[in-house]
Amino acid sequence: MSNIIDGKVVSAYIKDNVAKEVSALKEKGIETCLAVILVGSDPASQIYVANKKKACEALGIVSKEFVLPETTTEEELLSLIEKLNNDKSVNGILCQLPLPRGLDERVVINAISPLKDVDAFHPSNVGKIMIGDYDFAPCTPAGIMEMLDYYNISVEGKNCVVIGRSNIVGKPMSLLLLHKNGTVTTCHSRTKELKEVCSKADILVAAVGKANFVTADMVKEGAVVIDVGMNRSEGKLCGDVDFQAVKDKASFITPVPGGVGPMTIAVLMKNTLTAAKKQNLGI
Ligand code: GUN
């Protein structure tokens, strides 16, 4: 029987610390502010954006929301981003992805000032992560590192296997584990002998997007299993890991829901605070 890594507990701990620092900044006359842009009316994105706004409000962070119609042109979106880049009262800018068809994600991400890029998606921040000299890391992988840290799970020298190579999760996850001296393998849809590779992992991170993709025979006895999946199966939210079967083999495991999910917003709040400190105090 494994230990459950409780994302609600760890995210509450992080948010609590952020709220204290936000309040200390306020006493110095400094407000912390996150601007969130939502283009179109994707229902999942609407929920994510509403949750981000709620988290800001709970922590004393000013939240500015910009909801633009599906028909927004690239020029209009870039003009809003430019305005927010130049607005000294805005510390962080997040443009919710995916964007409606016709808008180029890369162009939009490149337009956000790297100093306000709390998603850490801008090529300049991606490059900084690559060389290990960064202020922000993408929220999901950074949240996973926070969880490992909270539970005193050391990465040093461990075999770490990341399934998934997206720019948002898989690639930065591999880099963050590497910076902590893990021996990292990044797997993907073309990986051969996936089961063999995974079954050697001391730390296994699944970011695949397929329900029950990671089965017990892919997991080493005593492994730490991190499930990034958010899949709908028969109306229920479930991860990429066959939790019921894997939980008896793993030493630690994240549930879905209540695992990695709550961490993402907590790190977004932390990144926004970091941006505010850097912009106002240079630290
Ligand atoms: N859509 C899904 N996850 C994310 C995220 O972390 N940041 C942004 N901007 N959009 C997303």
PDB file of C-alpha atoms and ligand atoms in Angstrom:
ATOM      1  CA  MET A   1       0.000   0.000   0.000  1.00  0.00           C
ATOM      2  CA  SER A   2       1.483   3.280  -1.051  1.00  0.00           C
ATOM      3  CA  ASN A   3       1.464   6.748   0.400  1.00  0.00           C
ATOM      4  CA  ILE A   4      -0.834   9.196  -1.298  1.00  0.00           C
ATOM      5  CA  ILE A   5       0.766  12.461  -2.399  1.00  0.00           C
ATOM      6  CA  ASP A   6      -1.964  14.919  -1.509  1.00  0.00           C
ATOM      7  CA  GLY A   7      -2.027  17.843  -3.944  1.00  0.00           C
ATOM      8  CA  LYS A   8      -4.645  19.627  -1.883  1.00  0.00           C
ATOM      9  CA  VAL A   9      -2.360  19.706   1.176  1.00  0.00           C
ATOM     10  CA  VAL A  10       0.763  20.778  -0.760  1.00  0.00           C
ATOM     11  CA  SER A  11      -1.071  23.399  -2.824  1.00  0.00           C
ATOM     12  CA  ALA A  12      -2.656  24.837   0.354  1.00  0.00           C
ATOM     13  CA  TYR A  13       0.812  25.090   1.914  1.00  0.00           C
ATOM     14  CA  ILE A  14       2.200  26.943  -1.117  1.00  0.00           C
ATOM     15  CA  LYS A  15      -0.801  29.238  -1.424  1.00  0.00           C
ATOM     16  CA  ASP A  16      -0.592  30.058   2.260  1.00  0.00           C
ATOM     17  CA  ASN A  17       3.027  31.164   1.875  1.00  0.00           C
ATOM     18  CA  VAL A  18       2.181  33.168  -1.257  1.00  0.00           C
ATOM     19  CA  ALA A  19      -0.690  34.926   0.554  1.00  0.00           C
ATOM     20  CA  LYS A  20       1.645  35.934   3.392  1.00  0.00           C
ATOM     21  CA  GLU A  21       4.201  37.391   0.962  1.00  0.00           C
ATOM     22  CA  VAL A  22       1.517  39.140  -1.088  1.00  0.00           C
ATOM     23  CA  SER A  23       0.248  40.737   2.104  1.00  0.00           C
ATOM     24  CA  ALA A  24       3.799  41.800   3.125  1.00  0.00           C
ATOM     25  CA  LEU A  25       4.246  43.422  -0.319  1.00  0.00           C
ATOM     26  CA  LYS A  26       0.926  45.217   0.110  1.00  0.00           C
ATOM     27  CA  GLU A  27       2.204  46.715   3.365  1.00  0.00           C
ATOM     28  CA  LYS A  28       5.049  48.190   1.311  1.00  0.00           C
ATOM     29  CA  GLY A  29       2.465  49.659  -1.059  1.00  0.00           C
ATOM     30  CA  ILE A  30       3.015  47.014  -3.756  1.00  0.00           C
ATOM     31  CA  GLU A  31       0.021  45.224  -5.285  1.00  0.00           C
ATOM     32  CA  THR A  32       0.508  41.869  -7.004  1.00  0.00           C
ATOM     33  CA  CYS A  33      -1.518  41.507 -10.189  1.00  0.00           C
ATOM     34  CA  LEU A  34      -2.175  38.780 -12.742  1.00  0.00           C
ATOM     35  CA  ALA A  35      -3.832  39.484 -16.100  1.00  0.00           C
ATOM     36  CA  VAL A  36      -5.570  36.494 -17.688  1.00  0.00           C
ATOM     37  CA  ILE A  37      -6.659  36.555 -21.329  1.00  0.00           C
ATOM     38  CA  LEU A  38      -9.298  34.167 -22.624  1.00  0.00           C
ATOM     39  CA  VAL A  39     -10.104  34.159 -26.331  1.00  0.00           C
ATOM     40  CA  GLY A  40     -13.314  32.384 -27.364  1.00  0.00           C
ATOM     41  CA  SER A  41     -15.659  30.301 -25.255  1.00  0.00           C
ATOM     42  CA  ASP A  42     -14.083  26.861 -24.827  1.00  0.00           C
ATOM     43  CA  PRO A  43     -15.943  25.455 -21.770  1.00  0.00           C
ATOM     44  CA  ALA A  44     -12.856  23.825 -20.190  1.00  0.00           C
ATOM     45  CA  SER A  45     -10.839  27.021 -20.621  1.00  0.00           C
ATOM     46  CA  GLN A  46     -13.656  29.047 -19.063  1.00  0.00           C
ATOM     47  CA  ILE A  47     -13.505  26.832 -15.964  1.00  0.00           C
ATOM     48  CA  TYR A  48      -9.692  27.041 -15.753  1.00  0.00           C
ATOM     49  CA  VAL A  49      -9.775  30.830 -16.047  1.00  0.00           C
ATOM     50  CA  ALA A  50     -12.535  31.128 -13.421  1.00  0.00           C
ATOM     51  CA  ASN A  51     -10.447  28.961 -11.039  1.00  0.00           C
ATOM     52  CA  LYS A  52      -7.380  31.135 -11.591  1.00  0.00           C
ATOM     53  CA  LYS A  53      -9.411  34.246 -10.810  1.00  0.00           C
ATOM     54  CA  LYS A  54     -10.803  32.639  -7.647  1.00  0.00           C
ATOM     55  CA  ALA A  55      -7.316  31.652  -6.480  1.00  0.00           C
ATOM     56  CA  CYS A  56      -6.028  35.204  -7.047  1.00  0.00           C
ATOM     57  CA  GLU A  57      -8.865  36.657  -5.012  1.00  0.00           C
ATOM     58  CA  ALA A  58      -8.315  34.195  -2.154  1.00  0.00           C
ATOM     59  CA  LEU A  59      -4.623  35.134  -1.954  1.00  0.00           C
ATOM     60  CA  GLY A  60      -4.973  38.917  -2.219  1.00  0.00           C
ATOM     61  CA  ILE A  61      -3.658  39.004  -5.793  1.00  0.00           C
ATOM     62  CA  VAL A  62      -5.422  41.462  -8.091  1.00  0.00           C
ATOM     63  CA  SER A  63      -6.935  39.596 -11.025  1.00  0.00           C
ATOM     64  CA  LYS A  64      -7.631  41.309 -14.340  1.00  0.00           C
ATOM     65  CA  GLU A  65      -9.630  39.249 -16.772  1.00  0.00           C
ATOM     66  CA  PHE A  66      -9.853  39.928 -20.514  1.00  0.00           C
ATOM     67  CA  VAL A  67     -12.430  37.850 -22.346  1.00  0.00           C
ATOM     68  CA  LEU A  68     -12.226  38.328 -26.109  1.00  0.00           C
ATOM     69  CA  PRO A  69     -14.554  36.936 -28.771  1.00  0.00           C
ATOM     70  CA  GLU A  70     -13.725  33.930 -30.952  1.00  0.00           C
ATOM     71  CA  THR A  71     -13.429  36.338 -33.888  1.00  0.00           C
ATOM     72  CA  THR A  72     -10.535  38.296 -32.339  1.00  0.00           C
ATOM     73  CA  THR A  73      -7.747  38.958 -34.840  1.00  0.00           C
ATOM     74  CA  GLU A  74      -4.071  38.386 -34.136  1.00  0.00           C
ATOM     75  CA  GLU A  75      -3.525  42.123 -34.378  1.00  0.00           C
ATOM     76  CA  GLU A  76      -6.152  42.821 -31.702  1.00  0.00           C
ATOM     77  CA  LEU A  77      -4.741  40.170 -29.354  1.00  0.00           C
ATOM     78  CA  LEU A  78      -1.173  41.382 -29.822  1.00  0.00           C
ATOM     79  CA  SER A  79      -2.285  44.931 -29.176  1.00  0.00           C
ATOM     80  CA  LEU A  80      -3.844  43.904 -25.824  1.00  0.00           C
ATOM     81  CA  ILE A  81      -0.673  41.995 -24.872  1.00  0.00           C
ATOM     82  CA  GLU A  82       1.443  45.020 -25.758  1.00  0.00           C
ATOM     83  CA  LYS A  83      -0.751  47.206 -23.546  1.00  0.00           C
ATOM     84  CA  LEU A  84      -0.396  44.744 -20.633  1.00  0.00           C
ATOM     85  CA  ASN A  85       3.380  44.456 -21.206  1.00  0.00           C
ATOM     86  CA  ASN A  86       3.623  48.234 -20.725  1.00  0.00           C
ATOM     87  CA  ASP A  87       1.195  48.417 -17.793  1.00  0.00           C
ATOM     88  CA  LYS A  88       3.297  48.715 -14.618  1.00  0.00           C
ATOM     89  CA  SER A  89       0.361  47.605 -12.464  1.00  0.00           C
ATOM     90  CA  VAL A  90       0.337  44.179 -14.190  1.00  0.00           C
ATOM     91  CA  ASN A  91       2.992  41.702 -13.019  1.00  0.00           C
ATOM     92  CA  GLY A  92       1.947  38.507 -14.777  1.00  0.00           C
ATOM     93  CA  ILE A  93       0.249  37.828 -18.117  1.00  0.00           C
ATOM     94  CA  LEU A  94      -1.330  34.498 -19.003  1.00  0.00           C
ATOM     95  CA  CYS A  95      -3.077  33.820 -22.287  1.00  0.00           C
ATOM     96  CA  GLN A  96      -5.196  30.697 -21.855  1.00  0.00           C
ATOM     97  CA  LEU A  97      -4.434  27.960 -24.391  1.00  0.00           C
ATOM     98  CA  PRO A  98      -5.567  26.522 -26.717  1.00  0.00           C
ATOM     99  CA  LEU A  99      -6.387  29.548 -28.859  1.00  0.00           C
ATOM    100  CA  PRO A 100      -9.206  29.475 -31.417  1.00  0.00           C
ATOM    101  CA  ARG A 101      -8.242  28.469 -34.951  1.00  0.00           C
ATOM    102  CA  GLY A 102      -6.601  31.271 -36.892  1.00  0.00           C
ATOM    103  CA  LEU A 103      -4.532  32.518 -33.971  1.00  0.00           C
ATOM    104  CA  ASP A 104      -0.919  31.359 -33.863  1.00  0.00           C
ATOM    105  CA  GLU A 105       0.079  30.230 -30.360  1.00  0.00           C
ATOM    106  CA  ARG A 106       3.768  30.815 -31.003  1.00  0.00           C
ATOM    107  CA  VAL A 107       3.276  34.385 -32.155  1.00  0.00           C
ATOM    108  CA  VAL A 108       1.116  35.112 -29.116  1.00  0.00           C
ATOM    109  CA  ILE A 109       3.504  33.499 -26.608  1.00  0.00           C
ATOM    110  CA  ASN A 110       6.458  35.344 -28.166  1.00  0.00           C
ATOM    111  CA  ALA A 111       4.631  38.663 -27.708  1.00  0.00           C
ATOM    112  CA  ILE A 112       4.325  38.319 -23.916  1.00  0.00           C
ATOM    113  CA  SER A 113       7.161  40.041 -22.054  1.00  0.00           C
ATOM    114  CA  PRO A 114       9.435  37.285 -20.640  1.00  0.00           C
ATOM    115  CA  LEU A 115       9.419  39.213 -17.329  1.00  0.00           C
ATOM    116  CA  LYS A 116       5.627  38.792 -17.107  1.00  0.00           C
ATOM    117  CA  ASP A 117       5.455  35.305 -18.645  1.00  0.00           C
ATOM    118  CA  VAL A 118       4.204  33.419 -15.568  1.00  0.00           C
ATOM    119  CA  ASP A 119       3.529  30.307 -17.693  1.00  0.00           C
ATOM    120  CA  ALA A 120       7.248  30.216 -18.646  1.00  0.00           C
ATOM    121  CA  PHE A 121       6.316  29.436 -22.245  1.00  0.00           C
ATOM    122  CA  HIS A 122       8.322  32.257 -23.887  1.00  0.00           C
ATOM    123  CA  PRO A 123      11.443  30.980 -25.727  1.00  0.00           C
ATOM    124  CA  SER A 124      13.611  33.169 -23.509  1.00  0.00           C
ATOM    125  CA  ASN A 125      12.251  31.491 -20.365  1.00  0.00           C
ATOM    126  CA  VAL A 126      12.411  28.056 -22.005  1.00  0.00           C
ATOM    127  CA  GLY A 127      16.095  28.721 -22.756  1.00  0.00           C
ATOM    128  CA  LYS A 128      16.717  29.803 -19.176  1.00  0.00           C
ATOM    129  CA  ILE A 129      15.178  26.568 -17.921  1.00  0.00           C
ATOM    130  CA  MET A 130      17.430  24.636 -20.289  1.00  0.00           C
ATOM    131  CA  ILE A 131      20.563  26.167 -18.747  1.00  0.00           C
ATOM    132  CA  GLY A 132      19.193  25.956 -15.196  1.00  0.00           C
ATOM    133  CA  ASP A 133      19.045  29.721 -14.522  1.00  0.00           C
ATOM    134  CA  TYR A 134      15.375  30.629 -14.289  1.00  0.00           C
ATOM    135  CA  ASP A 135      12.831  32.573 -12.268  1.00  0.00           C
ATOM    136  CA  PHE A 136       9.713  30.805 -13.549  1.00  0.00           C
ATOM    137  CA  ALA A 137       9.122  27.212 -14.580  1.00  0.00           C
ATOM    138  CA  PRO A 138       5.895  25.981 -16.230  1.00  0.00           C
ATOM    139  CA  CYS A 139       3.228  25.463 -13.573  1.00  0.00           C
ATOM    140  CA  THR A 140       2.578  21.722 -13.919  1.00  0.00           C
ATOM    141  CA  PRO A 141       6.173  20.416 -13.834  1.00  0.00           C
ATOM    142  CA  ALA A 142       7.132  23.017 -11.207  1.00  0.00           C
ATOM    143  CA  GLY A 143       4.142  21.851  -9.140  1.00  0.00           C
ATOM    144  CA  ILE A 144       5.362  18.263  -9.355  1.00  0.00           C
ATOM    145  CA  MET A 145       8.817  19.317  -8.121  1.00  0.00           C
ATOM    146  CA  GLU A 146       7.117  21.094  -5.201  1.00  0.00           C
ATOM    147  CA  MET A 147       5.263  17.876  -4.339  1.00  0.00           C
ATOM    148  CA  LEU A 148       8.434  15.772  -4.395  1.00  0.00           C
ATOM    149  CA  ASP A 149      10.112  18.360  -2.201  1.00  0.00           C
ATOM    150  CA  TYR A 150       7.226  18.482   0.282  1.00  0.00           C
ATOM    151  CA  TYR A 151       7.322  14.710   0.738  1.00  0.00           C
ATOM    152  CA  ASN A 152      11.166  14.689   0.946  1.00  0.00           C
ATOM    153  CA  ILE A 153      11.444  12.517  -2.147  1.00  0.00           C
ATOM    154  CA  SER A 154      14.978  12.915  -3.438  1.00  0.00           C
ATOM    155  CA  VAL A 155      15.604  12.915  -7.185  1.00  0.00           C
ATOM    156  CA  GLU A 156      19.397  12.710  -7.037  1.00  0.00           C
ATOM    157  CA  GLY A 157      20.739   9.662  -8.851  1.00  0.00           C
ATOM    158  CA  LYS A 158      17.258   8.214  -9.388  1.00  0.00           C
ATOM    159  CA  ASN A 159      16.024   6.731 -12.643  1.00  0.00           C
ATOM    160  CA  CYS A 160      13.330   9.169 -13.743  1.00  0.00           C
ATOM    161  CA  VAL A 161      11.062   8.309 -16.645  1.00  0.00           C
ATOM    162  CA  VAL A 162       8.755  10.937 -18.124  1.00  0.00           C
ATOM    163  CA  ILE A 163       6.098   9.716 -20.557  1.00  0.00           C
ATOM    164  CA  GLY A 164       5.195  12.650 -22.791  1.00  0.00           C
ATOM    165  CA  ARG A 165       7.275  15.319 -24.516  1.00  0.00           C
ATOM    166  CA  SER A 166       4.983  18.340 -24.745  1.00  0.00           C
ATOM    167  CA  ASN A 167       6.423  21.820 -24.345  1.00  0.00           C
ATOM    168  CA  ILE A 168       4.061  22.465 -21.417  1.00  0.00           C
ATOM    169  CA  VAL A 169       4.727  19.331 -19.359  1.00  0.00           C
ATOM    170  CA  GLY A 170       7.010  16.559 -20.661  1.00  0.00           C
ATOM    171  CA  LYS A 171      10.048  18.516 -21.856  1.00  0.00           C
ATOM    172  CA  PRO A 172      10.270  20.976 -18.936  1.00  0.00           C
ATOM    173  CA  MET A 173       9.540  18.112 -16.501  1.00  0.00           C
ATOM    174  CA  SER A 174      12.544  16.194 -17.822  1.00  0.00           C
ATOM    175  CA  LEU A 175      14.756  19.279 -17.468  1.00  0.00           C
ATOM    176  CA  LEU A 176      13.642  20.041 -13.901  1.00  0.00           C
ATOM    177  CA  LEU A 177      14.365  16.438 -12.873  1.00  0.00           C
ATOM    178  CA  LEU A 178      17.751  16.636 -14.602  1.00  0.00           C
ATOM    179  CA  HIS A 179      18.590  19.825 -12.664  1.00  0.00           C
ATOM    180  CA  LYS A 180      17.975  17.825  -9.482  1.00  0.00           C
ATOM    181  CA  ASN A 181      20.504  15.243 -10.689  1.00  0.00           C
ATOM    182  CA  GLY A 182      18.028  12.605 -11.799  1.00  0.00           C
ATOM    183  CA  THR A 183      18.953  10.235 -14.640  1.00  0.00           C
ATOM    184  CA  VAL A 184      16.149  11.134 -16.991  1.00  0.00           C
ATOM    185  CA  THR A 185      14.532   9.275 -19.886  1.00  0.00           C
ATOM    186  CA  THR A 186      11.835  11.041 -21.910  1.00  0.00           C
ATOM    187  CA  CYS A 187       9.432   8.597 -23.567  1.00  0.00           C
ATOM    188  CA  HIS A 188       6.807   9.296 -26.222  1.00  0.00           C
ATOM    189  CA  SER A 189       4.555   7.624 -28.764  1.00  0.00           C
ATOM    190  CA  ARG A 190       7.499   6.262 -30.803  1.00  0.00           C
ATOM    191  CA  THR A 191       9.418   4.847 -27.830  1.00  0.00           C
ATOM    192  CA  LYS A 192      10.260   1.183 -28.220  1.00  0.00           C
ATOM    193  CA  GLU A 193       9.923  -1.230 -25.278  1.00  0.00           C
ATOM    194  CA  LEU A 194       8.008   1.382 -23.272  1.00  0.00           C
ATOM    195  CA  LYS A 195       7.038  -1.148 -20.629  1.00  0.00           C
ATOM    196  CA  GLU A 196      10.667  -2.160 -20.039  1.00  0.00           C
ATOM    197  CA  VAL A 197      11.811   1.455 -19.816  1.00  0.00           C
ATOM    198  CA  CYS A 198       9.028   2.433 -17.407  1.00  0.00           C
ATOM    199  CA  SER A 199       9.506  -0.606 -15.198  1.00  0.00           C
ATOM    200  CA  LYS A 200      13.052   0.567 -14.400  1.00  0.00           C
ATOM    201  CA  ALA A 201      11.839   3.959 -13.165  1.00  0.00           C
ATOM    202  CA  ASP A 202      12.305   5.013  -9.545  1.00  0.00           C
ATOM    203  CA  ILE A 203      10.213   8.089 -10.384  1.00  0.00           C
ATOM    204  CA  LEU A 204       7.624   7.720 -13.146  1.00  0.00           C
ATOM    205  CA  VAL A 205       5.751  10.743 -14.502  1.00  0.00           C
ATOM    206  CA  ALA A 206       2.818  10.047 -16.826  1.00  0.00           C
ATOM    207  CA  ALA A 207       1.696  12.922 -19.056  1.00  0.00           C
ATOM    208  CA  VAL A 208       0.074  11.041 -21.893  1.00  0.00           C
ATOM    209  CA  GLY A 209      -3.586  12.015 -21.963  1.00  0.00           C
ATOM    210  CA  LYS A 210      -4.947   8.450 -22.081  1.00  0.00           C
ATOM    211  CA  ALA A 211      -6.969   6.893 -19.262  1.00  0.00           C
ATOM    212  CA  ASN A 212      -5.350   3.851 -17.586  1.00  0.00           C
ATOM    213  CA  PHE A 213      -2.312   4.033 -19.902  1.00  0.00           C
ATOM    214  CA  VAL A 214       0.132   3.123 -17.123  1.00  0.00           C
ATOM    215  CA  THR A 215      -0.639  -0.368 -15.865  1.00  0.00           C
ATOM    216  CA  ALA A 216       0.838  -2.200 -12.863  1.00  0.00           C
ATOM    217  CA  ASP A 217       3.215  -4.264 -15.022  1.00  0.00           C
ATOM    218  CA  MET A 218       4.922  -1.016 -16.124  1.00  0.00           C
ATOM    219  CA  VAL A 219       5.703   0.040 -12.560  1.00  0.00           C
ATOM    220  CA  LYS A 220       8.628  -1.064 -10.404  1.00  0.00           C
ATOM    221  CA  GLU A 221       7.904  -2.138  -6.831  1.00  0.00           C
ATOM    222  CA  GLY A 222       8.399   0.938  -4.604  1.00  0.00           C
ATOM    223  CA  ALA A 223       8.405   3.492  -7.437  1.00  0.00           C
ATOM    224  CA  VAL A 224       7.085   7.047  -7.043  1.00  0.00           C
ATOM    225  CA  VAL A 225       4.267   7.522  -9.571  1.00  0.00           C
ATOM    226  CA  ILE A 226       3.119  10.981 -10.652  1.00  0.00           C
ATOM    227  CA  ASP A 227      -0.050  11.164 -12.746  1.00  0.00           C
ATOM    228  CA  VAL A 228      -0.528  14.320 -14.835  1.00  0.00           C
ATOM    229  CA  GLY A 229      -3.513  12.936 -16.748  1.00  0.00           C
ATOM    230  CA  MET A 230      -6.916  14.650 -16.782  1.00  0.00           C
ATOM    231  CA  ASN A 231      -9.132  12.303 -18.739  1.00  0.00           C
ATOM    232  CA  ARG A 232     -12.865  11.800 -18.770  1.00  0.00           C
ATOM    233  CA  SER A 233     -13.892   8.179 -18.595  1.00  0.00           C
ATOM    234  CA  GLU A 234     -17.579   7.323 -18.281  1.00  0.00           C
ATOM    235  CA  GLY A 235     -18.170  10.873 -17.043  1.00  0.00           C
ATOM    236  CA  LYS A 236     -15.554  10.554 -14.308  1.00  0.00           C
ATOM    237  CA  LEU A 237     -12.256  12.451 -14.119  1.00  0.00           C
ATOM    238  CA  CYS A 238      -9.349  10.009 -14.192  1.00  0.00           C
ATOM    239  CA  GLY A 239      -5.621  10.127 -14.766  1.00  0.00           C
ATOM    240  CA  ASP A 240      -3.196   8.284 -17.051  1.00  0.00           C
ATOM    241  CA  VAL A 241      -2.421   5.674 -14.386  1.00  0.00           C
ATOM    242  CA  ASP A 242      -4.482   2.639 -13.438  1.00  0.00           C
ATOM    243  CA  PHE A 243      -4.584   3.910  -9.859  1.00  0.00           C
ATOM    244  CA  GLN A 244      -6.301   0.930  -8.229  1.00  0.00           C
ATOM    245  CA  ALA A 245      -3.728  -1.558  -9.527  1.00  0.00           C
ATOM    246  CA  VAL A 246      -0.639   0.670  -9.309  1.00  0.00           C
ATOM    247  CA  LYS A 247      -1.222   1.998  -5.789  1.00  0.00           C
ATOM    248  CA  ASP A 248      -0.260  -1.363  -4.275  1.00  0.00           C
ATOM    249  CA  LYS A 249       3.114  -1.358  -6.041  1.00  0.00           C
ATOM    250  CA  ALA A 250       4.137   2.273  -5.744  1.00  0.00           C
ATOM    251  CA  SER A 251       5.723   3.765  -2.621  1.00  0.00           C
ATOM    252  CA  PHE A 252       4.084   7.125  -3.389  1.00  0.00           C
ATOM    253  CA  ILE A 253       1.358   7.960  -5.890  1.00  0.00           C
ATOM    254  CA  THR A 254      -0.676  11.035  -6.861  1.00  0.00           C
ATOM    255  CA  PRO A 255      -4.450  10.547  -7.163  1.00  0.00           C
ATOM    256  CA  VAL A 256      -6.658  12.108  -9.848  1.00  0.00           C
ATOM    257  CA  PRO A 257      -8.395  14.308  -8.893  1.00  0.00           C
ATOM    258  CA  GLY A 258      -6.579  15.853  -5.940  1.00  0.00           C
ATOM    259  CA  GLY A 259      -3.004  15.231  -7.063  1.00  0.00           C
ATOM    260  CA  VAL A 260      -1.116  17.292  -9.638  1.00  0.00           C
ATOM    261  CA  GLY A 261      -4.203  19.317 -10.633  1.00  0.00           C
ATOM    262  CA  PRO A 262      -4.389  21.631  -7.598  1.00  0.00           C
ATOM    263  CA  MET A 263      -0.621  22.256  -7.800  1.00  0.00           C
ATOM    264  CA  THR A 264      -0.788  24.013 -11.153  1.00  0.00           C
ATOM    265  CA  ILE A 265      -2.721  27.020  -9.896  1.00  0.00           C
ATOM    266  CA  ALA A 266      -0.664  27.196  -6.691  1.00  0.00           C
ATOM    267  CA  VAL A 267       2.529  27.512  -8.771  1.00  0.00           C
ATOM    268  CA  LEU A 268       0.865  30.059 -11.048  1.00  0.00           C
ATOM    269  CA  MET A 269       0.205  32.174  -7.955  1.00  0.00           C
ATOM    270  CA  LYS A 270       3.807  31.670  -6.813  1.00  0.00           C
ATOM    271  CA  ASN A 271       5.141  32.673 -10.247  1.00  0.00           C
ATOM    272  CA  THR A 272       2.976  35.801 -10.186  1.00  0.00           C
ATOM    273  CA  LEU A 273       4.399  36.718  -6.779  1.00  0.00           C
ATOM    274  CA  THR A 274       7.941  36.104  -8.100  1.00  0.00           C
ATOM    275  CA  ALA A 275       7.194  38.419 -11.039  1.00  0.00           C
ATOM    276  CA  ALA A 276       5.896  41.136  -8.702  1.00  0.00           C
ATOM    277  CA  LYS A 277       8.979  40.875  -6.464  1.00  0.00           C
ATOM    278  CA  LYS A 278      11.357  40.981  -9.439  1.00  0.00           C
ATOM    279  CA  GLN A 279       9.625  43.932 -11.059  1.00  0.00           C
ATOM    280  CA  ASN A 280       9.285  46.014  -7.885  1.00  0.00           C
ATOM    281  CA  LEU A 281      12.204  44.992  -5.698  1.00  0.00           C
ATOM    282  CA  GLY A 282      14.608  43.371  -8.156  1.00  0.00           C
ATOM    283  CA  ILE A 283      14.649  40.104  -6.162  1.00  0.00           C
TER     284      ILE A 283
HETATM  285  N1  GUN B   1      -4.101  25.504 -21.016  1.00  0.00           N
HETATM  286  C1  GUN B   1      -3.933  24.348 -20.324  1.00  0.00           C
HETATM  287  N2  GUN B   1      -2.937  24.463 -19.430  1.00  0.00           N
HETATM  288  C2  GUN B   1      -2.460  25.721 -19.553  1.00  0.00           C
HETATM  289  C3  GUN B   1      -1.435  26.444 -18.873  1.00  0.00           C
HETATM  290  O1  GUN B   1      -0.730  25.953 -17.987  1.00  0.00           O
HETATM  291  N3  GUN B   1      -1.271  27.728 -19.281  1.00  0.00           N
HETATM  292  C4  GUN B   1      -2.009  28.299 -20.264  1.00  0.00           C
HETATM  293  N4  GUN B   1      -1.747  29.555 -20.604  1.00  0.00           N
HETATM  294  N5  GUN B   1      -2.969  27.647 -20.911  1.00  0.00           N
HETATM  295  C5  GUN B   1      -3.186  26.377 -20.541  1.00  0.00           C
END
